[in-house]
Amino acid sequence: MAFLELTHINKTFNQTTAVHDFNLAIEGGEFVSFLGPSGCGKTTTLRMVAGFEQPTSGRIVMDGVEITNTAPNQRNIGMVFQSYALFPNMKVADNIGFGLMVAGKPSSEIKKRVAEMLSLIKLEQLGDRYPFQLSGGQQQRVALARALAIRPQLLLLDEPLSALDAKIRVSLRNEIRAIQRQLGITTIYVTHDQEEALSLSDRVVVMNHSLIEQVGTPFEIYNFPKTAFVASFVGTLNSLPAEVLDAATGLLRVDGQEIHTTQPLKAAKNGDKITLALRPELFRLNRTAVGENQLSGRVENILFLGAIVRIQVRLRETLLAMDTFNNPHLALPSLGEEVTVSFSPEACLVLDTK
């Protein structure tokens, strides 16, 4: 049996469905992210696990015990909020020890545990400060320490880094993951940031319109999306309109040019209009190999994105983006230059028929 099981979870508010038939099993020590746009149901699901919302139907079982209707303070769950939710009139040490104090732990135990948590978050010298005297990143570390101080069985994080700037987010998410691994605590992390979800997680649950679209490892989610939504939401994607010329052999026409997929298109027939997805990093410029697809076009734009250079190529009706790593010796085409982009048949992902 998995450590945490959510079975046929549904949640409605009046006539609005927030979560529909959510099923997920999470193993002990696993780091799972709920990823999706605003309003998809990810935070509502997290709040049901925490006990702040009750499912309309379904069961939640943690460590073999059903907690569907258990009060939040009886679930042994730690939660970190987006807004930190620190007590402004309490010093850092008192904020961290608050849950232990409420639980009636002796002061000697609280003091020892607070010291452990301050060491864990590397803020040993700041226990006597108030929250307003800390940076945003430091406040979020304190919120994390407070959630962990009670030794919860499960840690929940609700978009904890969204209020921080980009560099601090990257640094702090790495710290969160390191702490989670060190403690071995089962963790659910809610985010709308695909980079956070992919870099942090053992598995990612992609949600959209109250439903689970796909559950998988970051590698699976990015490279083998099962739906058009997952393919477009996770990572940058070229979505090309195509016509099926020969479904049996996977032959397609894109902007008047023929390309092949690796497999027969069993769900399509000749003449169907489909959407073909191609990741921009899977293209090569003016390099061809036997068996590779080729598309010819004209360079319309070149974008410098730090480590990545994005070259936009106009085929005929379709604008295609290809990415290459930046380096001082990179030879770039000129604007307006006629080029050929090549890619393997394995790079082709058929998303849907129209």
Coordinates of C-alpha atoms in Angstrom, one line a residue:
M1 CA 0.0 0.0 0.0
A2 CA 1.2 3.5 -0.9
F3 CA 1.9 6.0 1.9
L4 CA -0.8 8.4 0.7
E5 CA -3.8 7.4 -1.4
L6 CA -6.4 9.7 -2.9
T7 CA -9.2 7.7 -4.4
H8 CA -12.0 9.1 -6.6
I9 CA -11.7 12.5 -5.1
N10 CA -14.4 15.0 -6.2
K11 CA -14.9 18.6 -5.0
T12 CA -17.7 20.9 -6.1
F13 CA -18.5 24.5 -4.9
N14 CA -22.2 25.1 -5.6
Q15 CA -22.5 24.1 -9.2
T16 CA -18.7 24.4 -10.1
T17 CA -16.5 21.3 -10.2
A18 CA -13.1 22.2 -8.8
V19 CA -11.7 18.6 -8.8
H20 CA -13.1 15.7 -10.7
D21 CA -12.2 12.0 -10.1
F22 CA -8.7 12.6 -8.8
N23 CA -6.8 9.3 -8.2
L24 CA -3.2 9.2 -7.0
A25 CA -1.0 7.0 -4.9
I26 CA 2.2 8.6 -3.4
E27 CA 5.0 6.5 -2.0
G28 CA 6.8 7.3 1.3
G29 CA 9.6 9.8 0.8
E30 CA 8.4 10.8 -2.7
F31 CA 8.4 14.4 -3.9
V32 CA 5.3 15.0 -6.1
S33 CA 4.4 18.2 -7.7
F34 CA 0.9 19.3 -8.8
L35 CA 1.4 21.4 -11.9
G36 CA -1.2 23.4 -13.8
P37 CA -2.6 26.8 -14.6
S38 CA -4.6 28.9 -12.1
G39 CA -8.1 27.4 -11.4
C40 CA -7.1 23.8 -12.5
G41 CA -7.8 22.4 -9.0
K42 CA -4.3 21.8 -7.7
T43 CA -4.5 24.0 -4.6
T44 CA -8.0 22.7 -3.8
T45 CA -6.6 19.1 -3.9
L46 CA -3.8 20.1 -1.6
R47 CA -6.2 21.8 0.8
M48 CA -8.3 18.6 0.9
V49 CA -5.2 16.6 1.8
A50 CA -4.5 19.2 4.6
G51 CA -8.0 19.0 5.9
F52 CA -8.9 22.7 5.1
E53 CA -11.5 21.5 2.6
Q54 CA -13.7 18.4 2.7
P55 CA -14.1 16.3 -0.5
T56 CA -17.6 16.1 -1.9
S57 CA -16.8 12.4 -2.4
G58 CA -13.9 10.1 -2.4
R59 CA -11.3 8.8 0.2
I60 CA -8.0 10.0 1.5
V61 CA -5.8 7.5 3.3
M62 CA -2.4 8.3 4.9
D63 CA -0.2 5.6 6.3
G64 CA -3.1 3.1 6.2
V65 CA -5.4 5.4 8.1
E66 CA -8.4 7.1 6.5
I67 CA -8.2 10.9 7.1
T68 CA -10.9 12.1 4.7
N69 CA -12.9 13.7 7.5
T70 CA -10.2 14.2 10.1
A71 CA -9.6 17.7 11.5
P72 CA -6.4 19.4 10.1
N73 CA -4.8 19.5 13.6
Q74 CA -5.1 15.8 13.9
R75 CA -3.4 14.8 10.6
N76 CA 0.3 15.3 11.5
I77 CA 0.8 17.3 8.3
G78 CA 3.1 20.4 7.9
M79 CA 2.1 23.1 5.5
V80 CA 4.0 26.0 3.9
F81 CA 1.9 28.8 2.4
Q82 CA 2.6 31.2 -0.4
S83 CA 2.3 34.1 2.0
Y84 CA 4.6 32.7 4.6
A85 CA 1.9 33.2 7.3
L86 CA 4.4 34.0 10.0
F87 CA 3.3 35.7 13.2
P88 CA 4.6 39.2 13.0
N89 CA 4.7 39.8 16.8
M90 CA 6.8 36.6 17.4
K91 CA 10.5 36.2 17.0
V92 CA 11.8 33.7 14.5
A93 CA 12.5 31.1 17.1
D94 CA 9.0 31.5 18.6
N95 CA 7.5 31.1 15.1
I96 CA 9.4 27.9 14.5
G97 CA 8.4 26.5 17.9
F98 CA 4.8 27.5 17.8
G99 CA 3.4 24.2 16.8
L100 CA 5.4 22.4 19.5
M101 CA 4.2 24.9 22.1
V102 CA 0.5 24.3 21.0
A103 CA 1.2 20.6 21.3
G104 CA 2.3 21.1 24.9
K105 CA 5.9 20.0 24.5
P106 CA 8.3 20.9 27.3
S107 CA 10.3 24.1 26.9
S108 CA 13.6 22.2 26.8
E109 CA 12.4 20.0 23.9
I110 CA 11.1 23.1 22.0
K111 CA 14.4 24.9 22.5
K112 CA 16.4 22.0 21.2
R113 CA 14.1 21.4 18.2
V114 CA 14.1 25.1 17.3
A115 CA 17.9 25.0 17.3
E116 CA 17.9 22.0 15.0
M117 CA 15.5 23.7 12.6
L118 CA 17.5 27.0 12.6
S119 CA 20.6 24.9 11.7
L120 CA 18.8 23.0 9.0
I121 CA 17.7 26.3 7.3
K122 CA 21.1 27.9 7.9
L123 CA 19.7 30.8 10.0
E124 CA 21.3 30.0 13.3
Q125 CA 22.1 33.6 14.1
L126 CA 18.6 35.0 13.3
G127 CA 16.4 33.3 15.9
D128 CA 16.0 36.6 17.9
R129 CA 14.8 38.6 14.9
Y130 CA 11.2 39.4 13.9
P131 CA 9.9 38.4 10.5
F132 CA 9.9 42.0 9.2
Q133 CA 13.7 42.0 9.8
L134 CA 14.2 39.2 7.3
S135 CA 14.3 39.0 3.5
G136 CA 11.5 37.2 1.7
G137 CA 13.7 34.1 1.1
Q138 CA 14.6 34.0 4.8
Q139 CA 11.0 34.3 5.9
Q140 CA 10.1 31.4 3.6
R141 CA 12.9 29.3 5.2
V142 CA 11.4 30.1 8.6
A143 CA 8.0 29.0 7.4
L144 CA 9.5 25.7 6.2
A145 CA 11.3 25.2 9.5
R146 CA 8.0 25.8 11.4
A147 CA 6.2 23.2 9.2
L148 CA 9.0 20.7 9.8
A149 CA 9.5 21.3 13.5
I150 CA 6.5 19.2 14.5
R151 CA 8.0 16.2 12.6
P152 CA 5.1 15.8 10.2
Q153 CA 4.5 12.6 8.3
L154 CA 3.6 14.7 5.2
L155 CA 4.8 18.1 4.0
L156 CA 2.6 20.3 1.8
L157 CA 3.9 23.4 0.0
D158 CA 1.4 25.7 -1.8
E159 CA 3.3 27.8 -4.3
P160 CA 5.9 28.8 -1.7
L161 CA 8.3 30.6 -4.0
S162 CA 6.0 32.6 -6.2
A163 CA 6.5 35.8 -4.3
L164 CA 10.3 35.7 -4.6
D165 CA 12.5 36.9 -7.4
A166 CA 14.0 34.5 -9.9
K167 CA 17.5 34.0 -8.5
I168 CA 16.2 33.5 -4.9
R169 CA 13.5 31.0 -6.2
V170 CA 16.2 28.8 -7.9
S171 CA 18.4 28.9 -4.8
L172 CA 15.6 28.2 -2.3
R173 CA 14.0 25.4 -4.4
N174 CA 17.3 23.6 -4.4
E175 CA 17.5 24.0 -0.6
I176 CA 13.9 22.7 -0.2
R177 CA 14.8 19.6 -2.3
A178 CA 18.0 19.0 -0.4
I179 CA 16.2 19.3 3.0
Q180 CA 13.4 17.0 1.8
R181 CA 15.9 14.4 0.7
Q182 CA 17.8 14.7 3.9
L183 CA 14.7 14.1 6.0
G184 CA 13.1 11.6 3.7
I185 CA 9.7 13.3 4.2
T186 CA 6.9 12.7 1.7
T187 CA 6.1 16.0 0.0
I188 CA 3.5 17.5 -2.2
Y189 CA 4.4 20.7 -4.0
V190 CA 1.8 22.9 -5.8
T191 CA 3.1 25.2 -8.6
H192 CA 2.2 26.7 -11.9
D193 CA 5.9 27.0 -12.8
Q194 CA 6.9 24.1 -15.1
E195 CA 10.6 24.6 -14.4
E196 CA 10.0 24.2 -10.6
A197 CA 8.0 21.1 -11.1
L198 CA 10.4 19.5 -13.5
S199 CA 13.5 20.3 -11.5
L200 CA 12.2 19.3 -8.0
S201 CA 10.0 16.3 -8.5
D202 CA 10.2 12.6 -8.5
R203 CA 6.8 12.7 -10.3
V204 CA 4.6 15.5 -11.7
V205 CA 0.8 15.5 -11.8
V206 CA -0.3 17.8 -14.6
M207 CA -3.8 19.2 -14.0
N208 CA -6.2 21.1 -16.2
H209 CA -9.9 22.1 -15.7
S210 CA -10.2 20.0 -12.6
L211 CA -8.8 16.8 -14.2
I212 CA -5.5 15.0 -14.1
E213 CA -4.0 15.1 -17.6
Q214 CA -0.9 13.0 -16.9
V215 CA 1.2 11.6 -14.1
G216 CA 4.8 10.8 -14.7
T217 CA 8.4 11.5 -14.1
P218 CA 9.8 14.9 -15.3
F219 CA 11.5 13.0 -18.2
E220 CA 8.2 11.3 -19.2
I221 CA 6.1 14.5 -18.9
Y222 CA 8.5 16.5 -21.0
N223 CA 9.5 13.9 -23.6
F224 CA 6.3 11.8 -23.9
P225 CA 3.3 14.0 -23.2
K226 CA 0.1 12.1 -23.5
T227 CA -2.2 15.0 -24.3
A228 CA -2.1 18.2 -26.4
F229 CA -2.4 20.2 -23.2
V230 CA 0.6 18.6 -21.5
A231 CA 2.7 19.0 -24.6
S232 CA 1.9 22.7 -24.9
F233 CA 2.0 23.5 -21.1
V234 CA 5.3 21.9 -20.3
G235 CA 8.2 23.4 -22.2
T236 CA 8.3 25.3 -25.4
L237 CA 6.5 23.6 -28.3
N238 CA 6.1 24.0 -32.1
S239 CA 2.5 23.1 -33.0
L240 CA 2.4 22.6 -36.8
P241 CA -0.8 22.0 -38.8
A242 CA -0.3 18.9 -40.9
E243 CA -2.2 16.7 -43.4
V244 CA -2.0 12.9 -43.3
L245 CA -0.9 11.6 -46.7
D246 CA -0.4 8.0 -45.8
A247 CA -1.6 6.9 -42.3
A248 CA -0.1 3.4 -42.7
T249 CA 3.5 4.7 -43.1
G250 CA 3.2 7.9 -41.1
L251 CA 3.7 10.2 -44.1
L252 CA 2.5 13.8 -43.5
R253 CA 2.5 17.1 -45.3
V254 CA 3.5 20.3 -43.5
D255 CA 3.2 23.6 -45.4
G256 CA 3.6 21.7 -48.7
Q257 CA 6.6 19.6 -47.6
E258 CA 6.6 15.9 -46.8
I259 CA 7.9 14.4 -43.5
H260 CA 7.7 11.1 -41.8
T261 CA 6.8 10.0 -38.3
T262 CA 8.2 6.7 -36.8
Q263 CA 4.9 4.8 -36.6
P264 CA 1.7 4.3 -38.4
L265 CA -1.1 6.8 -37.5
K266 CA -3.6 4.3 -36.3
A267 CA -6.1 7.0 -35.1
A268 CA -6.1 8.9 -38.4
K269 CA -6.9 8.3 -42.0
N270 CA -5.6 9.7 -45.2
G271 CA -6.6 13.4 -45.7
D272 CA -7.1 14.1 -41.9
K273 CA -5.9 17.4 -40.5
I274 CA -3.7 16.9 -37.5
T275 CA -1.5 18.8 -35.1
L276 CA 2.2 17.9 -35.1
A277 CA 4.3 18.9 -32.1
L278 CA 8.0 19.4 -32.2
R279 CA 10.3 20.6 -29.4
P280 CA 12.6 23.5 -30.6
E281 CA 15.8 21.9 -29.3
L282 CA 15.3 18.8 -31.5
F283 CA 16.1 20.7 -34.7
R284 CA 19.4 21.1 -36.5
L285 CA 20.2 23.9 -38.9
N286 CA 21.6 23.1 -42.4
R287 CA 22.7 19.6 -41.3
T288 CA 21.1 16.6 -42.8
A289 CA 21.5 12.9 -42.2
V290 CA 20.0 9.8 -43.8
G291 CA 16.5 9.2 -42.8
E292 CA 16.0 12.6 -41.2
N293 CA 13.1 14.9 -42.1
Q294 CA 13.8 18.3 -43.6
L295 CA 11.8 21.5 -43.8
S296 CA 13.0 24.5 -45.9
G297 CA 12.2 28.1 -45.0
R298 CA 13.5 31.6 -44.4
V299 CA 15.0 33.0 -41.2
E300 CA 12.6 35.6 -39.8
N301 CA 14.0 36.3 -36.4
I302 CA 16.9 35.5 -34.0
L303 CA 16.4 35.8 -30.2
F304 CA 19.2 35.7 -27.6
L305 CA 17.9 34.0 -24.5
G306 CA 21.1 33.7 -22.4
A307 CA 22.3 30.2 -22.8
I308 CA 19.9 29.5 -25.6
V309 CA 19.6 31.2 -29.1
R310 CA 16.2 30.8 -30.7
I311 CA 16.0 31.0 -34.4
Q312 CA 12.6 31.5 -35.9
V313 CA 12.1 30.1 -39.4
R314 CA 9.1 30.9 -41.6
L315 CA 8.1 27.9 -43.7
R316 CA 5.2 29.3 -45.7
E317 CA 2.2 29.8 -43.4
T318 CA 3.9 28.4 -40.3
L319 CA 6.6 30.0 -38.0
L320 CA 8.9 27.4 -36.6
A321 CA 11.2 27.9 -33.6
M322 CA 14.5 26.0 -33.2
D323 CA 16.9 26.3 -30.2
T324 CA 20.6 25.9 -30.1
F325 CA 23.1 26.4 -27.2
N326 CA 24.8 29.8 -27.3
N327 CA 28.6 29.9 -27.5
P328 CA 31.2 32.5 -28.7
H329 CA 31.9 30.6 -31.8
L330 CA 28.3 29.9 -32.9
A331 CA 27.7 30.6 -36.6
L332 CA 24.3 32.1 -37.0
P333 CA 22.3 32.6 -40.2
S334 CA 21.4 36.0 -41.4
L335 CA 17.8 37.4 -41.3
G336 CA 16.1 36.5 -44.5
E337 CA 18.5 33.7 -45.3
E338 CA 17.1 30.5 -46.9
V339 CA 17.8 27.6 -44.5
T340 CA 16.9 23.9 -44.0
V341 CA 16.0 22.6 -40.6
S342 CA 16.3 18.8 -40.1
F343 CA 14.9 16.5 -37.4
S344 CA 14.5 12.8 -36.8
P345 CA 11.1 11.1 -37.3
E346 CA 11.3 10.2 -33.6
A347 CA 11.0 13.9 -32.7
C348 CA 7.5 14.0 -34.2
L349 CA 4.6 13.9 -31.8
V350 CA 1.1 13.7 -33.2
L351 CA -1.2 15.4 -30.8
D352 CA -4.7 15.2 -32.3
T353 CA -6.9 14.9 -35.3
K354 CA -9.3 17.7 -36.4

